[in-house]
PDB file of C-alpha atoms in Angstrom:
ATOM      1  CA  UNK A   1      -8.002 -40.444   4.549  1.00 53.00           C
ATOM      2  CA  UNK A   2     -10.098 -40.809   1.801  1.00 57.00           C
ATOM      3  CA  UNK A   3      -9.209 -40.090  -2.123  1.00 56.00           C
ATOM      4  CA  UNK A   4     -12.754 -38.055  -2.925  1.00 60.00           C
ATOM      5  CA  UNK A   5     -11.882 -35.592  -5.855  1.00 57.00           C
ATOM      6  CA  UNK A   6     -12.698 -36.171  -8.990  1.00 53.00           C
ATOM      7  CA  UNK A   7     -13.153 -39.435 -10.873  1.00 53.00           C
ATOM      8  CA  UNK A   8     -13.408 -41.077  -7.549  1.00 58.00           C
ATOM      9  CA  UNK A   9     -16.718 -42.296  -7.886  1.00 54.00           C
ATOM     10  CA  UNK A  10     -17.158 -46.023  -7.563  1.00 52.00           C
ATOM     11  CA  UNK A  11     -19.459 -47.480 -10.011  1.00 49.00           C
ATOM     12  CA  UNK A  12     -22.385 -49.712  -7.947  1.00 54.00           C
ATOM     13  CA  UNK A  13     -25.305 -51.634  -9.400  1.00 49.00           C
ATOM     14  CA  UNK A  14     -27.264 -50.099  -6.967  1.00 56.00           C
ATOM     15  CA  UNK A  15     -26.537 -46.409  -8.730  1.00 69.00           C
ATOM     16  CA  UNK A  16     -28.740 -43.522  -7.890  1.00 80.00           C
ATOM     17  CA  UNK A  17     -28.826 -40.374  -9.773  1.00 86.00           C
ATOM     18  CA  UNK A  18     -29.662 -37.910  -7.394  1.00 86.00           C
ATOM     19  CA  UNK A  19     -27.424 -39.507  -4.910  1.00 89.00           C
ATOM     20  CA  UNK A  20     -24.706 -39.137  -7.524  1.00 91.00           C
ATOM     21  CA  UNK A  21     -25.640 -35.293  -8.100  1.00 94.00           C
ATOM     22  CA  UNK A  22     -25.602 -34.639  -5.100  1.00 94.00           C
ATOM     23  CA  UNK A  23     -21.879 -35.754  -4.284  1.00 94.00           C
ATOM     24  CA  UNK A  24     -20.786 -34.159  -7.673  1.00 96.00           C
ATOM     25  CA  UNK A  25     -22.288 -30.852  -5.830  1.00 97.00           C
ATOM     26  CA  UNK A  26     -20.435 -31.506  -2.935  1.00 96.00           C
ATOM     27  CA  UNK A  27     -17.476 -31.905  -4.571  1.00 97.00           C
ATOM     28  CA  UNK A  28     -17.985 -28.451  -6.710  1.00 97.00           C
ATOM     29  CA  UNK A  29     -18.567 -27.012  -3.907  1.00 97.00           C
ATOM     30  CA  UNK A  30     -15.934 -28.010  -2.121  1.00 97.00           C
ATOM     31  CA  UNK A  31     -13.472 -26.484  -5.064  1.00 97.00           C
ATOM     32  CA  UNK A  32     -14.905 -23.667  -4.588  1.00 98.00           C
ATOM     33  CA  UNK A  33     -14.415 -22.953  -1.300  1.00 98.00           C
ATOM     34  CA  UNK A  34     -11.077 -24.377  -1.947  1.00 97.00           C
ATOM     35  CA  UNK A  35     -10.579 -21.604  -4.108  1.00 97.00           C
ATOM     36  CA  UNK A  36     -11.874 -18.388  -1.991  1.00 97.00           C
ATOM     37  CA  UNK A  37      -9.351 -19.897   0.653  1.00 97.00           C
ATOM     38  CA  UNK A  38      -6.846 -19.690  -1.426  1.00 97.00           C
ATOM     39  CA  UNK A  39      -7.813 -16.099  -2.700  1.00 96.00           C
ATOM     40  CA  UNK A  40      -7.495 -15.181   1.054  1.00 96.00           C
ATOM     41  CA  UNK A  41      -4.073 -16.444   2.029  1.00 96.00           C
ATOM     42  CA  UNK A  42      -2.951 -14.639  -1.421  1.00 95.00           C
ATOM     43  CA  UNK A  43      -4.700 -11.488   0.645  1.00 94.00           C
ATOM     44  CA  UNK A  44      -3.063 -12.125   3.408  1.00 93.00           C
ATOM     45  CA  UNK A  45       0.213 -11.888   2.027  1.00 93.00           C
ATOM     46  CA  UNK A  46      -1.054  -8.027  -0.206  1.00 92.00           C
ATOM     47  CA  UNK A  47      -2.216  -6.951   3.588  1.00 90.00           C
ATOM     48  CA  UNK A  48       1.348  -7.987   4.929  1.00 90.00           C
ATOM     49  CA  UNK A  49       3.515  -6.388   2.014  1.00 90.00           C
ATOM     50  CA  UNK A  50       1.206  -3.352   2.194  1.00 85.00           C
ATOM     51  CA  UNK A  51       0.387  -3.474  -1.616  1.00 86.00           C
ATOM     52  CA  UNK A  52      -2.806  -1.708  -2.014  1.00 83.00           C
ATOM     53  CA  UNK A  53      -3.418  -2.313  -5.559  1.00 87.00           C
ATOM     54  CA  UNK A  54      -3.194  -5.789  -4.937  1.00 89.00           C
ATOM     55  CA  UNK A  55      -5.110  -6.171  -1.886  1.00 88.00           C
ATOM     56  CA  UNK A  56      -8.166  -3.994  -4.176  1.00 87.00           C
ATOM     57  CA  UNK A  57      -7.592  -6.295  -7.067  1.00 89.00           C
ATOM     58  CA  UNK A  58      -7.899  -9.646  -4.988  1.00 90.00           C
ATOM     59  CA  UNK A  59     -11.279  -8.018  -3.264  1.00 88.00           C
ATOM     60  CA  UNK A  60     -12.733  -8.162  -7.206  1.00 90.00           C
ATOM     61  CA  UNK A  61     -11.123 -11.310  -7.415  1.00 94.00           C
ATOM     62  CA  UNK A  62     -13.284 -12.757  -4.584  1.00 93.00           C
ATOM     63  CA  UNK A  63     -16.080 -10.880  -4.962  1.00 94.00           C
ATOM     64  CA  UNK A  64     -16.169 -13.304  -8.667  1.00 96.00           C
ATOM     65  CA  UNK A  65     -15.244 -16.155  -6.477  1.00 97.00           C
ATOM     66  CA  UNK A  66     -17.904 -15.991  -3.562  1.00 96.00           C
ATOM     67  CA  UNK A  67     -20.381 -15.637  -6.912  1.00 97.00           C
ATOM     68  CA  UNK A  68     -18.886 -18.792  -7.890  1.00 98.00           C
ATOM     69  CA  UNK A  69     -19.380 -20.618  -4.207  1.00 98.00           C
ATOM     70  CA  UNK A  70     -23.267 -19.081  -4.102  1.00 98.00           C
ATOM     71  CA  UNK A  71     -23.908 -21.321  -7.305  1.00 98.00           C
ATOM     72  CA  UNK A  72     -21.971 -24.405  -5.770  1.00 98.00           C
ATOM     73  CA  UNK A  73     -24.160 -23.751  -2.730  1.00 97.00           C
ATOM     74  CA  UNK A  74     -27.335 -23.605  -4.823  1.00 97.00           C
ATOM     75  CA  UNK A  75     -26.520 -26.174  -6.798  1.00 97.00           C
ATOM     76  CA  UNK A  76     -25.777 -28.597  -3.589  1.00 96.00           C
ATOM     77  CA  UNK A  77     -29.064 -27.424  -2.422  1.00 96.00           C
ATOM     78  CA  UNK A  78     -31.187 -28.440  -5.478  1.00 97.00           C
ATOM     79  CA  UNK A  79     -29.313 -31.945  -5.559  1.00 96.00           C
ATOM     80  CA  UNK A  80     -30.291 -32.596  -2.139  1.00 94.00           C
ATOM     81  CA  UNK A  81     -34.428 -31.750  -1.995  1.00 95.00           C
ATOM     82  CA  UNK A  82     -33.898 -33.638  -5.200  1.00 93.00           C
ATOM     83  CA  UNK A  83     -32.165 -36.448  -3.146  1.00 89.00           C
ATOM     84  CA  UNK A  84     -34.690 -36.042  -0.430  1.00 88.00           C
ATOM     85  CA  UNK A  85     -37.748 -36.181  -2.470  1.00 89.00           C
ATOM     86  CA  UNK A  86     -36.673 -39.193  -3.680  1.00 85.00           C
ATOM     87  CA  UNK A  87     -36.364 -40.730  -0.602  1.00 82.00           C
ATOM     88  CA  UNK A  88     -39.351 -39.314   0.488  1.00 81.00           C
ATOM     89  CA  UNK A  89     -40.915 -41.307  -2.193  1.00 80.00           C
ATOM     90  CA  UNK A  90     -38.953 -44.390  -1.441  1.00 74.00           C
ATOM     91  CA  UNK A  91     -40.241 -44.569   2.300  1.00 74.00           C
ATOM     92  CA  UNK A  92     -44.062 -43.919   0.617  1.00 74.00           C
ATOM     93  CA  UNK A  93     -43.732 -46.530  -1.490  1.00 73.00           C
ATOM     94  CA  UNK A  94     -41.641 -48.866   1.430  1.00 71.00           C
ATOM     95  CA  UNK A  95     -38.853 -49.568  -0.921  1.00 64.00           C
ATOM     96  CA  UNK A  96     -36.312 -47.187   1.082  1.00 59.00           C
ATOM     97  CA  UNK A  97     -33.659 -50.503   1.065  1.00 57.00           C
ATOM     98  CA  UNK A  98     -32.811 -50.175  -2.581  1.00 48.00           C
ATOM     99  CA  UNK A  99     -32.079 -46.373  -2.241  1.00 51.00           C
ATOM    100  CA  UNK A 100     -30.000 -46.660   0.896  1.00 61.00           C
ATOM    101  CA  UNK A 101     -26.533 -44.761   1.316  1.00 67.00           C
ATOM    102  CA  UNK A 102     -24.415 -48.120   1.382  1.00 71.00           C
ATOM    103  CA  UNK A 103     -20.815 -47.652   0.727  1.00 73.00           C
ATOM    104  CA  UNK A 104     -21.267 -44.126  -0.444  1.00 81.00           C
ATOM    105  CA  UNK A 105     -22.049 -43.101   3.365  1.00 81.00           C
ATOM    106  CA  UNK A 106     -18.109 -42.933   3.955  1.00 85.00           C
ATOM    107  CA  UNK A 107     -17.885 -40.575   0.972  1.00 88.00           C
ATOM    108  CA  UNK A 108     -20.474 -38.345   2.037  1.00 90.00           C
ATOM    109  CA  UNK A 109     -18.864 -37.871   5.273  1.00 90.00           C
ATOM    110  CA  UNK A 110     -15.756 -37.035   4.457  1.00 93.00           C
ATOM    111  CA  UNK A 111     -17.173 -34.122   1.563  1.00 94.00           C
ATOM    112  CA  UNK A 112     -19.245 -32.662   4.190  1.00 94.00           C
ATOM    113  CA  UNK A 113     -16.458 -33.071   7.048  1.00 96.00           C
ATOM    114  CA  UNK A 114     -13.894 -32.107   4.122  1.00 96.00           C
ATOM    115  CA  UNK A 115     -16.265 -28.596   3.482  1.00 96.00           C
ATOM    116  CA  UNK A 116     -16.817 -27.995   6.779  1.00 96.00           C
ATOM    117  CA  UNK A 117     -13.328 -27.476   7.990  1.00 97.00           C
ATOM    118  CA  UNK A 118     -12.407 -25.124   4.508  1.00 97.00           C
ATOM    119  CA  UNK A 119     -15.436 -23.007   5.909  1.00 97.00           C
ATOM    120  CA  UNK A 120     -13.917 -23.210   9.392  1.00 98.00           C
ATOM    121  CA  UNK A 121     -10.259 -21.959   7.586  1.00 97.00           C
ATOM    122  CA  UNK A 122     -12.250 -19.752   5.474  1.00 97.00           C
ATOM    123  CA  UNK A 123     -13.782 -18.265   8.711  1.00 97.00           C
ATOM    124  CA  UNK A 124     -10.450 -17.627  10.701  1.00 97.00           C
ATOM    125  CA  UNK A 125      -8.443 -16.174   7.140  1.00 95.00           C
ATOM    126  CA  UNK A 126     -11.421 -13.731   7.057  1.00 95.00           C
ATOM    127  CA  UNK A 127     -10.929 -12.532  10.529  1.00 96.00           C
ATOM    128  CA  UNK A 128      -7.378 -12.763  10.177  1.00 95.00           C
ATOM    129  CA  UNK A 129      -7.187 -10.576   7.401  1.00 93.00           C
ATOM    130  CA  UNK A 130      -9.932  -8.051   8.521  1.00 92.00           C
ATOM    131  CA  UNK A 131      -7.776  -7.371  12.082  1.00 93.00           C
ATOM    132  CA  UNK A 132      -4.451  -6.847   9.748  1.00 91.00           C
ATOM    133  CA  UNK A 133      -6.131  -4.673   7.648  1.00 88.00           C
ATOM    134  CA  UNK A 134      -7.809  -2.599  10.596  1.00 87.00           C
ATOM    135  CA  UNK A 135      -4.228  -2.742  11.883  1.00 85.00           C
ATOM    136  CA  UNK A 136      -2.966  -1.262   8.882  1.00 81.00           C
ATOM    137  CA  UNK A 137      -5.634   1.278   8.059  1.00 75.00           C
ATOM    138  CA  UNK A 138      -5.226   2.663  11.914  1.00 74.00           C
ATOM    139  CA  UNK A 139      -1.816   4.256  12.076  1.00 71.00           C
ATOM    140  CA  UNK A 140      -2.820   5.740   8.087  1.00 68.00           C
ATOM    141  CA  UNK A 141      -6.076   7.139   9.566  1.00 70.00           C
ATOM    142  CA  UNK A 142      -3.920   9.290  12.193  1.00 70.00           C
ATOM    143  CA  UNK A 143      -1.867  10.340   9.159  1.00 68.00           C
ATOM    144  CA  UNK A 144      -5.011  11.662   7.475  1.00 64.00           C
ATOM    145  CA  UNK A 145      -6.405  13.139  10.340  1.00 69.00           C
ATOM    146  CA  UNK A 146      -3.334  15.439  11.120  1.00 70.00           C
ATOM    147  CA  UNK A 147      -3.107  16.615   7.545  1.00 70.00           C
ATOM    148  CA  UNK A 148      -7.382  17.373   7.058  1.00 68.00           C
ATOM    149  CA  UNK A 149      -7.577  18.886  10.724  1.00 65.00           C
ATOM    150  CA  UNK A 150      -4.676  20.808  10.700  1.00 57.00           C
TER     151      UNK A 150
END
């Protein structure tokens, strides 16, 4: 596998900017999402030790954190109609050989393939944790409902 965090960047002659932007958004997105998923298993584990002033205080926690993946998101979003205005331009102008992918393609990949499956884990920790928590809150709700109808 690939080495793509930080600093892993190498330098070309053939540089692009936007190209460049655009895989430093990747990348901060990527930490991001690395981030809510870890904010979920941490969840996970409140749900399972039945702390409810944890679980609450995590739910801030990513509430701050999903803020924090929007902006990655947005960010990634600007670099690439940046990226594809540019290449737009390129192919208008027929000089869409200098601002080809070249070894960079590999690296683009594996971010996208690399954010892809956190989204996948993100996915299945969100469902996961939803059905313990509906597991949890069911046998209380029968509590309550004794208590209030009787």
């Amino acid at each position: 596998m690939m080495y793509i965090g930080p600093n892993s960047r190498n330098l070309a002659p053939d540089e692009n900017p936007h190209l460049d932007e655009l895989i430093d958004a990747l990348r901060g997105e990527m930490l991001q999402y690395s981030g809510l998923l870890v904010m979920l298993r941490e969840q996970e584990k409140h749900i399972l030790g039945q702390q409810p002033a944890d679980i609450v205080a995590s739910a801030g926690q990513m509430s701050e954190q999903l803020t924090r993946v929007a902006n990655a998101r947005n960010q990634r979003e600007k670099c690439m109609q940046s990226y594809i205005s540019e290449l737009d331009e390129a192919l208008l102008k027929r000089q869409l050989s200098s601002q080809a992918l070249g070894n960079r393609r590999r690296l683009l990949t594996e971010l996208i393939a690399q954010i892809n499956n956190l989204l996948h884990e993100i996915q299945d920790h969100l469902k996961r944790n939803h059905d313990l928590l509906i597991d949890t809150l069911i046998p209380n709700q029968k509590i309550l409902d004794r208590i209030v109808w009787n």
